[in-house]
Short mmCIF file of C-alpha atoms and ligand atoms in Angstrom, two decimals:
data_model
loop_
_atom_site.label_atom_id
_atom_site.label_comp_id
_atom_site.label_asym_id
_atom_site.label_seq_id
_atom_site.Cartn_x
_atom_site.Cartn_y
_atom_site.Cartn_z
CA MET H 1 4.61 19.58 8.74
CA ASN H 2 5.50 15.90 8.48
CA THR H 3 2.68 13.59 7.44
CA ILE H 4 2.19 9.85 7.20
CA ILE H 5 -0.14 8.60 4.48
CA THR H 6 -1.48 5.21 5.45
CA GLY H 7 -4.03 2.80 3.99
CA LEU H 8 -7.01 2.03 6.24
CA GLN H 9 -8.46 -0.99 4.43
CA TRP H 10 -6.90 -3.90 2.51
CA GLY H 11 -4.65 -1.78 0.30
CA ASP H 12 -5.40 0.00 -2.99
CA GLU H 13 -7.22 2.81 -1.21
CA GLY H 14 -5.71 5.43 -3.52
CA LYS H 15 -2.61 6.23 -1.43
CA GLY H 16 -0.51 6.94 -4.54
CA LYS H 17 -2.97 9.53 -5.78
CA ILE H 18 -3.13 11.27 -2.39
CA VAL H 19 0.66 11.22 -1.99
CA ASP H 20 1.07 12.69 -5.47
CA TYR H 21 -1.48 15.40 -4.66
CA LEU H 22 0.23 16.30 -1.36
CA THR H 23 3.74 16.17 -2.86
CA GLU H 24 3.21 19.63 -4.30
CA SER H 25 3.62 21.06 -0.78
CA ALA H 26 6.20 18.50 0.41
CA ASP H 27 9.99 18.38 0.01
CA VAL H 28 10.73 14.72 0.64
CA VAL H 29 8.62 11.61 -0.07
CA ILE H 30 9.64 8.42 1.72
CA ARG H 31 8.59 4.76 1.48
CA GLY H 32 9.26 2.86 4.73
CA GLN H 33 7.91 -0.65 4.18
CA GLY H 34 6.65 -3.22 1.70
CA GLY H 35 8.18 -3.88 -1.67
CA ASN H 36 7.00 -4.19 -5.24
CA ASN H 37 3.88 -5.96 -4.03
CA ALA H 38 2.55 -2.39 -3.92
CA GLY H 39 0.98 -0.86 -7.00
CA HIS H 40 0.25 2.85 -6.75
CA THR H 41 -1.54 4.50 -9.64
CA VAL H 42 -1.22 8.20 -10.33
CA ILE H 43 -2.84 10.06 -13.20
CA ALA H 44 -1.27 13.43 -13.84
CA LYS H 45 -1.78 15.69 -16.86
CA GLY H 46 -3.60 12.84 -18.59
CA VAL H 47 -0.74 10.35 -18.21
CA LYS H 48 -1.11 7.20 -16.09
CA TYR H 49 1.87 6.08 -14.00
CA VAL H 50 1.99 2.84 -12.02
CA LEU H 51 4.60 2.80 -9.26
CA HIS H 52 5.69 -0.24 -7.25
CA LEU H 53 8.87 0.68 -5.39
CA LEU H 54 9.41 4.27 -6.44
CA PRO H 55 7.78 6.79 -4.09
CA SER H 56 4.94 8.63 -5.83
CA GLY H 57 6.79 11.94 -5.35
CA ILE H 58 9.09 10.86 -8.21
CA LEU H 59 6.67 12.40 -10.70
CA TRP H 60 7.43 15.91 -9.43
CA ASP H 61 10.61 17.84 -10.23
CA ASP H 62 12.83 19.01 -7.38
CA LYS H 63 11.51 16.62 -4.74
CA LEU H 64 13.69 14.14 -2.94
CA ASN H 65 12.40 10.56 -2.91
CA VAL H 66 13.71 8.03 -0.43
CA ILE H 67 13.36 4.24 -0.29
CA GLY H 68 13.86 3.60 3.41
CA ASN H 69 15.50 0.82 5.40
CA GLY H 70 12.18 -0.97 6.06
CA VAL H 71 11.54 -1.67 2.37
CA VAL H 72 12.40 -5.02 0.77
CA LEU H 73 13.87 -4.15 -2.58
CA ASP H 74 13.92 -6.32 -5.69
CA PRO H 75 16.85 -4.76 -7.61
CA VAL H 76 15.82 -6.28 -10.93
CA GLY H 77 12.22 -5.12 -10.47
CA LEU H 78 13.35 -1.62 -9.47
CA VAL H 79 15.61 -1.22 -12.51
CA GLN H 80 12.73 -2.30 -14.77
CA GLU H 81 10.47 0.20 -13.04
CA ILE H 82 13.01 3.03 -13.35
CA THR H 83 13.43 2.25 -17.05
CA ARG H 84 9.66 2.23 -17.60
CA ILE H 85 9.07 5.49 -15.71
CA GLU H 86 12.05 7.17 -17.42
CA GLY H 87 10.46 6.03 -20.69
CA GLN H 88 7.43 8.10 -19.67
CA GLY H 89 9.62 11.18 -19.54
CA ILE H 90 10.40 11.29 -15.81
CA CYS H 91 14.05 11.82 -14.97
CA ILE H 92 15.41 9.71 -12.09
CA THR H 93 18.82 10.91 -10.93
CA PRO H 94 20.74 10.17 -7.70
CA ASP H 95 19.73 13.69 -6.55
CA LYS H 96 16.11 12.74 -6.82
CA LEU H 97 16.09 9.12 -5.61
CA VAL H 98 18.04 7.81 -2.63
CA ILE H 99 17.95 4.17 -1.53
CA SER H 100 18.78 3.08 2.00
CA ASP H 101 21.86 0.91 2.32
CA ARG H 102 19.97 -0.94 5.07
CA ALA H 103 17.07 -2.01 2.79
CA HIS H 104 16.91 -5.79 2.38
CA VAL H 105 17.29 -7.33 -1.05
CA VAL H 106 14.61 -9.52 -2.63
CA LEU H 107 16.41 -12.28 -4.51
CA PRO H 108 15.04 -14.34 -7.42
CA PHE H 109 14.57 -17.44 -5.26
CA HIS H 110 12.43 -15.48 -2.77
CA LYS H 111 9.82 -15.15 -5.51
CA GLU H 112 9.98 -18.85 -6.28
CA LEU H 113 9.74 -19.71 -2.56
CA ASP H 114 6.70 -17.44 -2.32
CA ALA H 115 5.08 -19.44 -5.15
CA ALA H 116 6.08 -22.75 -3.52
CA ARG H 117 4.52 -21.80 -0.21
CA GLU H 118 1.32 -20.71 -1.91
CA ALA H 119 1.13 -23.97 -3.88
CA ALA H 120 1.62 -25.95 -0.67
CA LEU H 121 -1.22 -24.08 1.03
CA GLY H 122 -3.69 -25.13 -1.68
CA ASP H 123 -7.13 -23.63 -0.99
CA GLN H 124 -5.74 -21.98 2.16
CA LYS H 125 -3.34 -19.89 0.09
CA ILE H 126 -2.88 -16.22 0.99
CA GLY H 127 -3.16 -15.05 -2.58
CA THR H 128 0.16 -13.21 -2.44
CA THR H 129 1.49 -11.08 -5.26
CA LYS H 130 4.33 -13.65 -5.65
CA ARG H 131 6.89 -10.87 -5.46
CA GLY H 132 8.91 -12.73 -2.81
CA ILE H 133 7.90 -10.32 -0.05
CA GLY H 134 7.19 -12.87 2.71
CA PRO H 135 10.40 -14.91 2.15
CA ALA H 136 12.54 -11.75 1.96
CA TYR H 137 11.14 -10.39 5.25
CA ALA H 138 11.52 -13.89 6.76
CA ASP H 139 15.23 -13.85 5.88
CA LYS H 140 15.53 -10.39 7.43
CA ILE H 141 13.94 -11.58 10.69
CA ASN H 142 15.89 -14.86 10.56
CA ARG H 143 19.07 -12.76 10.28
CA CYS H 144 20.17 -14.39 7.06
CA GLY H 145 19.10 -11.62 4.65
CA LEU H 146 21.23 -9.52 2.36
CA ARG H 147 21.15 -5.73 2.58
CA MET H 148 21.92 -3.18 -0.12
CA ALA H 149 25.11 -2.24 1.76
CA ASP H 150 26.29 -5.86 1.55
CA LEU H 151 26.30 -5.74 -2.25
CA ALA H 152 29.36 -3.47 -2.10
CA ASP H 153 31.22 -6.45 -0.63
CA ARG H 154 31.15 -8.99 -3.45
CA GLY H 155 32.91 -11.69 -1.46
CA PHE H 156 30.41 -11.57 1.39
CA THR H 157 27.46 -11.42 -1.02
CA THR H 158 28.72 -14.39 -3.02
CA ALA H 159 29.04 -16.54 0.10
CA ARG H 160 25.65 -15.46 1.48
CA ILE H 161 23.87 -16.11 -1.82
CA ALA H 162 25.54 -19.51 -2.22
CA ALA H 163 24.34 -20.55 1.24
CA ARG H 164 20.80 -19.28 0.71
CA VAL H 165 20.51 -20.78 -2.79
CA ALA H 166 21.44 -24.23 -1.46
CA GLU H 167 18.71 -24.02 1.19
CA ALA H 168 16.15 -22.60 -1.21
CA ASN H 169 16.84 -25.29 -3.83
CA GLU H 170 16.08 -28.04 -1.32
CA ILE H 171 12.59 -26.63 -0.83
CA LEU H 172 12.00 -25.78 -4.49
CA SER H 173 12.97 -29.20 -5.78
CA ARG H 174 10.36 -30.74 -3.45
CA TYR H 175 7.70 -28.83 -5.40
CA ASN H 176 9.29 -29.41 -8.83
CA LEU H 177 9.84 -25.67 -9.11
CA THR H 178 12.74 -23.88 -10.79
CA THR H 179 15.97 -24.22 -8.84
CA PHE H 180 18.81 -21.69 -9.05
CA THR H 181 22.56 -21.60 -9.32
CA ALA H 182 24.40 -19.10 -7.13
CA GLU H 183 26.21 -17.80 -10.23
CA GLU H 184 23.01 -16.89 -12.08
CA VAL H 185 21.55 -15.17 -9.00
CA ILE H 186 24.75 -13.18 -8.47
CA ALA H 187 24.92 -12.18 -12.13
CA GLU H 188 21.28 -11.02 -12.11
CA VAL H 189 21.62 -9.05 -8.89
CA TYR H 190 24.86 -7.33 -9.92
CA SER H 191 23.61 -6.32 -13.34
CA ALA H 192 20.79 -4.44 -11.60
CA TYR H 193 23.01 -3.18 -8.77
CA GLU H 194 25.26 -1.36 -11.26
CA ARG H 195 22.28 0.87 -12.21
CA LEU H 196 21.23 1.38 -8.57
CA ARG H 197 24.65 1.84 -6.94
CA PRO H 198 24.79 5.68 -7.35
CA HIS H 199 21.48 5.95 -5.49
CA VAL H 200 22.46 3.84 -2.47
CA SER H 201 23.51 5.64 0.69
CA ASN H 202 22.94 5.99 4.40
CA THR H 203 19.51 7.65 4.25
CA ILE H 204 19.19 8.23 7.99
CA PRO H 205 21.36 11.39 8.20
CA VAL H 206 19.82 12.59 4.93
CA LEU H 207 16.34 12.37 6.46
CA HIS H 208 17.39 13.84 9.80
CA GLN H 209 19.03 16.81 8.10
CA ALA H 210 15.85 17.41 6.10
CA TRP H 211 13.77 17.18 9.29
CA LYS H 212 16.04 19.56 11.22
CA ALA H 213 16.04 22.00 8.30
CA GLY H 214 12.23 22.18 8.61
CA LYS H 215 11.51 20.48 5.28
CA ASN H 216 8.08 18.91 4.79
CA LEU H 217 8.30 15.13 4.90
CA LEU H 218 5.63 12.88 3.43
CA PHE H 219 5.67 9.18 4.29
CA GLU H 220 4.02 6.96 1.68
CA GLY H 221 2.49 3.83 3.20
CA ALA H 222 2.09 0.69 1.15
CA GLN H 223 -0.67 -1.92 1.58
CA GLY H 224 -3.25 -1.19 4.28
CA THR H 225 -4.08 -1.65 7.98
CA LEU H 226 -5.97 -4.93 7.52
CA LEU H 227 -2.91 -6.33 5.71
CA ASP H 228 -0.60 -5.35 8.59
CA ILE H 229 1.33 -8.29 10.03
CA ASP H 230 0.09 -7.43 13.56
CA PHE H 231 -3.26 -5.70 13.05
CA GLY H 232 -4.52 -7.34 9.88
CA THR H 233 -6.62 -10.40 9.12
CA TYR H 234 -3.75 -12.73 9.98
CA PRO H 235 -2.60 -14.94 8.26
CA PHE H 236 -4.16 -13.28 5.20
CA VAL H 237 -1.83 -10.30 5.46
CA THR H 238 1.46 -9.06 4.10
CA SER H 239 4.74 -9.37 6.00
CA SER H 240 5.36 -5.82 7.21
CA ASN H 241 3.87 -3.22 9.55
CA THR H 242 1.80 -1.26 7.11
CA THR H 243 0.41 0.99 9.86
CA ALA H 244 1.76 4.42 10.85
CA GLY H 245 4.45 3.04 13.16
CA GLY H 246 6.06 1.26 10.19
CA SER H 247 6.87 4.69 8.75
CA CYS H 248 9.16 5.36 11.74
CA THR H 249 10.85 1.98 12.05
CA GLY H 250 11.14 1.83 8.27
CA THR H 251 12.90 5.17 7.89
CA GLY H 252 14.79 5.98 11.10
CA LEU H 253 12.68 9.07 11.75
CA PRO H 254 11.22 9.00 15.25
CA PRO H 255 7.53 9.37 16.25
CA THR H 256 8.36 12.89 17.52
CA ALA H 257 9.01 13.92 13.89
CA ILE H 258 5.39 13.28 12.89
CA GLN H 259 2.61 15.85 13.15
CA SER H 260 -0.20 14.29 11.17
CA VAL H 261 -1.48 10.98 9.86
CA ILE H 262 -3.78 10.98 6.85
CA GLY H 263 -5.69 7.72 6.61
CA VAL H 264 -6.77 6.85 3.07
CA CYS H 265 -9.91 4.80 2.44
CA LYS H 266 -12.24 4.23 -0.45
CA ALA H 267 -15.88 5.24 -0.11
CA TYR H 268 -16.54 1.49 -0.33
CA THR H 269 -14.23 -1.48 0.41
CA THR H 270 -12.03 -3.64 -1.82
CA ARG H 271 -9.79 -6.63 -1.23
CA VAL H 272 -7.51 -8.63 -3.51
CA GLY H 273 -6.13 -12.01 -2.43
CA SER H 274 -7.71 -14.43 0.05
CA GLY H 275 -9.13 -13.92 3.53
CA PRO H 276 -12.25 -12.65 5.27
CA PHE H 277 -14.29 -9.84 3.71
CA PRO H 278 -17.56 -9.45 5.66
CA THR H 279 -19.06 -6.67 3.51
CA GLY H 280 -17.99 -8.19 0.18
CA ASP H 281 -20.84 -7.91 -2.34
CA GLU H 282 -21.04 -9.62 -5.70
CA GLY H 283 -23.46 -7.06 -7.13
CA LEU H 284 -21.17 -4.13 -6.28
CA SER H 285 -18.13 -6.05 -7.60
CA ALA H 286 -19.87 -6.80 -10.90
CA TYR H 287 -21.00 -3.18 -11.18
CA LEU H 288 -17.53 -1.68 -10.56
CA HIS H 289 -15.77 -4.25 -12.75
CA GLY H 290 -18.30 -3.43 -15.46
CA LEU H 291 -17.08 0.18 -15.28
CA GLY H 292 -13.53 -1.13 -15.85
CA ARG H 293 -12.59 -0.33 -12.26
CA GLU H 294 -10.98 -2.33 -9.46
CA PHE H 295 -8.41 -4.45 -11.23
CA GLY H 296 -5.10 -4.81 -9.36
CA ALA H 297 -2.27 -2.48 -10.43
CA THR H 298 0.40 -5.14 -9.68
CA THR H 299 -1.17 -8.44 -10.74
CA GLY H 300 -4.20 -7.35 -12.79
CA ARG H 301 -6.46 -9.53 -10.60
CA PRO H 302 -10.04 -8.30 -10.17
CA ARG H 303 -10.46 -6.89 -6.66
CA GLY H 304 -13.41 -8.08 -4.62
CA CYS H 305 -15.66 -5.11 -3.80
CA GLY H 306 -18.03 -4.50 -0.92
CA TRP H 307 -19.86 -1.88 1.13
CA LEU H 308 -18.10 0.61 3.36
CA ASP H 309 -17.01 -1.15 6.55
CA THR H 310 -16.65 1.25 9.48
CA VAL H 311 -15.69 -1.58 11.88
CA LEU H 312 -12.42 -1.76 9.96
CA LEU H 313 -12.10 1.99 9.63
CA ARG H 314 -12.74 2.69 13.33
CA PHE H 315 -10.01 0.22 14.25
CA ALA H 316 -7.66 1.57 11.58
CA CYS H 317 -8.17 5.16 12.80
CA MET H 318 -7.27 3.98 16.32
CA VAL H 319 -4.11 2.06 15.56
CA ASN H 320 -2.79 4.63 13.10
CA GLY H 321 -3.71 7.70 15.16
CA VAL H 322 -5.44 9.19 12.13
CA THR H 323 -5.74 12.98 12.25
CA GLY H 324 -7.60 13.30 8.93
CA LEU H 325 -9.29 11.02 6.40
CA ALA H 326 -8.86 11.04 2.63
CA VAL H 327 -11.92 9.32 1.17
CA THR H 328 -11.26 8.32 -2.44
CA ASN H 329 -13.47 6.91 -5.18
CA LEU H 330 -16.62 8.63 -3.93
CA ASP H 331 -17.61 8.76 -7.61
CA GLY H 332 -17.71 4.94 -7.70
CA LEU H 333 -21.03 5.16 -5.84
CA ASP H 334 -22.52 7.92 -8.01
CA ALA H 335 -25.11 5.72 -9.70
CA TYR H 336 -26.46 3.83 -6.68
CA ASP H 337 -29.85 4.74 -5.22
CA THR H 338 -29.33 3.14 -1.79
CA LEU H 339 -26.01 2.73 -0.01
CA ARG H 340 -25.09 0.46 2.85
CA ILE H 341 -22.63 1.23 5.64
CA CYS H 342 -21.53 -1.54 7.98
CA THR H 343 -21.56 -0.25 11.56
CA GLY H 344 -20.85 -3.46 13.49
CA TYR H 345 -20.22 -7.19 13.19
CA ASP H 346 -22.74 -9.63 14.59
CA ILE H 347 -20.69 -12.54 15.88
CA ASP H 348 -22.85 -15.27 17.45
CA GLY H 349 -25.59 -12.82 18.40
CA THR H 350 -23.38 -10.09 19.89
CA VAL H 351 -22.64 -6.92 17.93
CA HIS H 352 -18.97 -5.83 17.96
CA ASP H 353 -17.73 -2.42 16.89
CA LEU H 354 -14.10 -3.52 16.48
CA PRO H 355 -12.72 -6.43 14.45
CA PRO H 356 -11.89 -9.73 16.16
CA ALA H 357 -8.44 -11.30 16.32
CA ASP H 358 -9.31 -14.92 15.85
CA ARG H 359 -9.88 -16.17 12.37
CA SER H 360 -12.93 -18.32 13.04
CA ALA H 361 -14.72 -15.26 14.49
CA TRP H 362 -13.96 -13.40 11.26
CA ASP H 363 -15.60 -16.18 9.32
CA ARG H 364 -18.76 -15.95 11.48
CA ALA H 365 -18.91 -12.12 11.41
CA LYS H 366 -22.13 -10.88 9.80
CA PRO H 367 -22.18 -7.19 8.94
CA VAL H 368 -24.83 -5.00 10.59
CA TYR H 369 -25.83 -2.34 8.09
CA GLU H 370 -27.52 1.00 8.07
CA THR H 371 -28.71 2.38 4.75
CA LEU H 372 -28.37 5.87 3.37
CA PRO H 373 -29.85 7.39 0.24
CA GLY H 374 -27.52 7.64 -2.75
CA TRP H 375 -27.08 10.86 -4.75
CA GLN H 376 -27.42 9.49 -8.29
CA THR H 377 -25.45 12.45 -9.64
CA ASP H 378 -22.11 12.53 -11.43
CA THR H 379 -19.59 13.96 -8.96
CA THR H 380 -16.52 13.66 -11.19
CA SER H 381 -16.58 17.28 -12.31
CA CYS H 382 -17.01 18.75 -8.82
CA THR H 383 -14.06 20.99 -8.09
CA ARG H 384 -15.07 22.10 -4.60
CA TYR H 385 -16.44 20.20 -1.64
CA ASP H 386 -19.54 22.42 -1.43
CA GLN H 387 -20.49 21.34 -4.97
CA LEU H 388 -21.05 17.75 -3.84
CA PRO H 389 -24.69 16.63 -3.69
CA GLU H 390 -26.26 16.86 -0.20
CA GLN H 391 -26.65 13.06 0.04
CA ALA H 392 -22.92 12.62 -0.71
CA LYS H 393 -22.02 15.09 2.03
CA ALA H 394 -24.38 13.27 4.42
CA TYR H 395 -22.71 9.94 3.53
CA LEU H 396 -19.26 11.42 4.22
CA ARG H 397 -20.43 13.02 7.47
CA ARG H 398 -21.76 9.67 8.66
CA LEU H 399 -18.52 7.95 7.64
CA GLY H 400 -16.53 10.47 9.69
CA GLU H 401 -18.86 10.13 12.70
CA LEU H 402 -18.67 6.35 12.71
CA CYS H 403 -14.87 6.41 12.52
CA GLY H 404 -14.40 9.25 14.96
CA ALA H 405 -12.21 11.15 12.49
CA LEU H 406 -12.42 14.32 10.43
CA ILE H 407 -12.56 14.16 6.66
CA ALA H 408 -9.70 16.12 5.08
CA PHE H 409 -9.88 15.18 1.37
CA VAL H 410 -12.36 13.57 -1.00
CA GLY H 411 -11.51 11.91 -4.33
CA VAL H 412 -14.02 12.16 -7.18
CA GLY H 413 -11.87 10.74 -9.97
CA PRO H 414 -8.41 9.25 -10.57
CA ASP H 415 -6.76 12.44 -11.84
CA ARG H 416 -4.47 14.53 -9.66
CA THR H 417 -6.93 17.40 -9.98
CA GLN H 418 -9.96 15.38 -8.87
CA THR H 419 -9.21 15.84 -5.17
CA LEU H 420 -11.41 18.07 -3.03
CA VAL H 421 -10.39 19.66 0.24
CA ALA H 422 -13.17 18.88 2.71
CA SER H 423 -14.92 21.64 4.54
CA GLN H 424 -15.99 20.73 8.06
CA ASP H 425 -19.01 23.06 8.17
CA GLU H 426 -20.69 21.42 5.18
P1 GDP X 1 -2.93 2.55 -3.87
O1 GDP X 1 -2.27 1.22 -3.95
O2 GDP X 1 -3.50 2.81 -2.51
O3 GDP X 1 -2.08 3.68 -4.34
O4 GDP X 1 -4.18 2.46 -4.84
P2 GDP X 1 -4.19 1.85 -6.34
O5 GDP X 1 -3.56 2.82 -7.24
O6 GDP X 1 -3.72 0.45 -6.34
O7 GDP X 1 -5.75 1.74 -6.57
C1 GDP X 1 -6.58 2.86 -6.50
C2 GDP X 1 -7.30 2.99 -7.85
O8 GDP X 1 -8.30 3.98 -7.74
C3 GDP X 1 -6.39 3.44 -8.97
O9 GDP X 1 -6.86 2.92 -10.17
C4 GDP X 1 -6.55 4.96 -8.95
O10 GDP X 1 -6.28 5.58 -10.20
C5 GDP X 1 -8.00 5.07 -8.62
N1 GDP X 1 -8.41 6.26 -7.87
C6 GDP X 1 -7.82 6.85 -6.81
N2 GDP X 1 -8.63 7.81 -6.31
C7 GDP X 1 -9.73 7.81 -7.10
C8 GDP X 1 -10.97 8.56 -7.08
O11 GDP X 1 -11.20 9.39 -6.22
N3 GDP X 1 -11.88 8.24 -8.05
C9 GDP X 1 -11.63 7.30 -9.02
N4 GDP X 1 -12.57 7.08 -9.93
N5 GDP X 1 -10.51 6.58 -9.04
C10 GDP X 1 -9.58 6.83 -8.09
P1 IMO X 2 -0.81 -1.32 -2.29
O1 IMO X 2 0.39 -0.59 -1.73
C1 IMO X 2 -3.58 -4.65 -2.14
C2 IMO X 2 -2.04 -8.42 -0.58
C3 IMO X 2 -1.97 -9.60 -1.52
C4 IMO X 2 -2.24 -10.72 -0.54
C5 IMO X 2 -1.47 -10.26 0.71
C6 IMO X 2 -0.07 -10.83 0.84
O2 IMO X 2 -0.95 -1.20 -3.76
O3 IMO X 2 -2.05 -0.95 -1.54
P2 IMO X 2 2.23 -10.27 -0.38
O4 IMO X 2 2.60 -10.35 -1.83
O5 IMO X 2 2.40 -8.93 0.22
O6 IMO X 2 2.87 -11.35 0.44
O7 IMO X 2 0.66 -10.64 -0.36
O8 IMO X 2 -1.39 -8.85 0.62
N1 IMO X 2 -1.34 -7.20 -1.02
C7 IMO X 2 -1.96 -6.11 -1.47
N2 IMO X 2 -3.27 -5.89 -1.70
N3 IMO X 2 -2.69 -3.66 -2.31
C8 IMO X 2 -1.38 -3.87 -2.04
O9 IMO X 2 -0.46 -2.87 -2.05
C9 IMO X 2 -0.95 -5.15 -1.65
N4 IMO X 2 0.25 -5.70 -1.34
C10 IMO X 2 0.00 -6.95 -0.95
O10 IMO X 2 -2.97 -9.52 -2.50
O11 IMO X 2 -3.60 -10.76 -0.19
MG1 MG X 3 -2.37 -0.54 -5.08
#
């Protein structure tokens, strides 16, 4: 069974935790898009791991992990991450981690260009992670990017970097930002490349062989549907297709290889960075931040928090073809006596059950809520779905109904073991 794990909100839904949980019955875990803008937290056997580029399957022995062609890869960032995770006792060998030779390289000036663009946007800024993701994908689409395979050809790479550095410096000097010399960029990239080189290969036959041999493939999405370059709250989005289709284009495995799509969402909604957030709620944000929750894994920024938004989820289930939902962080709502679920957006007096495209409509969208009773019971020690309080099961049932999808898993805590398999007759 080959399964895509995809985020249904604005990222940080708990994809890493669900991927880690499902890796036990998988053989290969594959990232197909995004870069180290992602921050996936996994807590296993009491140890916390934060992964940015490494697939979450890396924490298990004897599983193959693949960074696919659709990823933009910061070599320096990846080497730092490998060193940090190895320091936590995880071994990362070329047998265990394979990197696509078609993946595009994030260069140091991409990060600086990201910062320059944000500064120029002023209060319209996207609130990016400043990891150079947008500029690296722009170079890929502009056909002036550098791929991992190119690094094997030092002459080509040197010429390409020299040309790109000259262009980047023109922009950076306009904003009084750090400029670069081609030599320093080349030196930095090659020092990291030496560590990565044994992992780089043509991942497409590797993945096809695994598929044909009947191995279980797990695709780890990064970001979430509302950050997708096509389906998200444009322009407040990331620069890749974060939705299920991105797992095919980003890996070279075709849609016919996929049997299921698990959509991950929180039992409420969060968003980090700028852009519309109709159900955002200061009270809920203050409450969750007070519990020490909802701070970004990549930038440490506090995430805005809000009520469950089923307008987003309904749309996300459609465009991803979700076959099962994983609802995480149910325990975040344990203490509340009354819960709100957004069922539609009132835009100029008409209620919509799908999100709009145009950005001014987003700004005018007022959530239409229904309320449900809370359970005011600690769920974190539940080990089976049928142990959940009745009100929690009713909340989940309503969530599933409003999204038109079945609930497959429920998270009641950050640990690997705090994942419940949902029972449909409850
Ligand atoms: P990802 O980017 O989708 O992998 O999500 P992040 O790791 O950025 O953010 C999810 C946060 O919620 C992390 O701190 C996880 O440890 C935590 N988490 C995931 N599932 C649960 C859950 O069911 N309950 C609780 N309390 N925390 C969870
Ligand atoms: P994971 O995989 C949450 C957001 C940024 C910003 C926008 C664009 O952990 O769910 P970018 O740096 O990609 O150009 O920023 O996207 N963003 C994320 N938000 N989780 C993520 O990844 C994100 N990756 C990018 O905050 O709003
Ligand atoms: Mg995250």
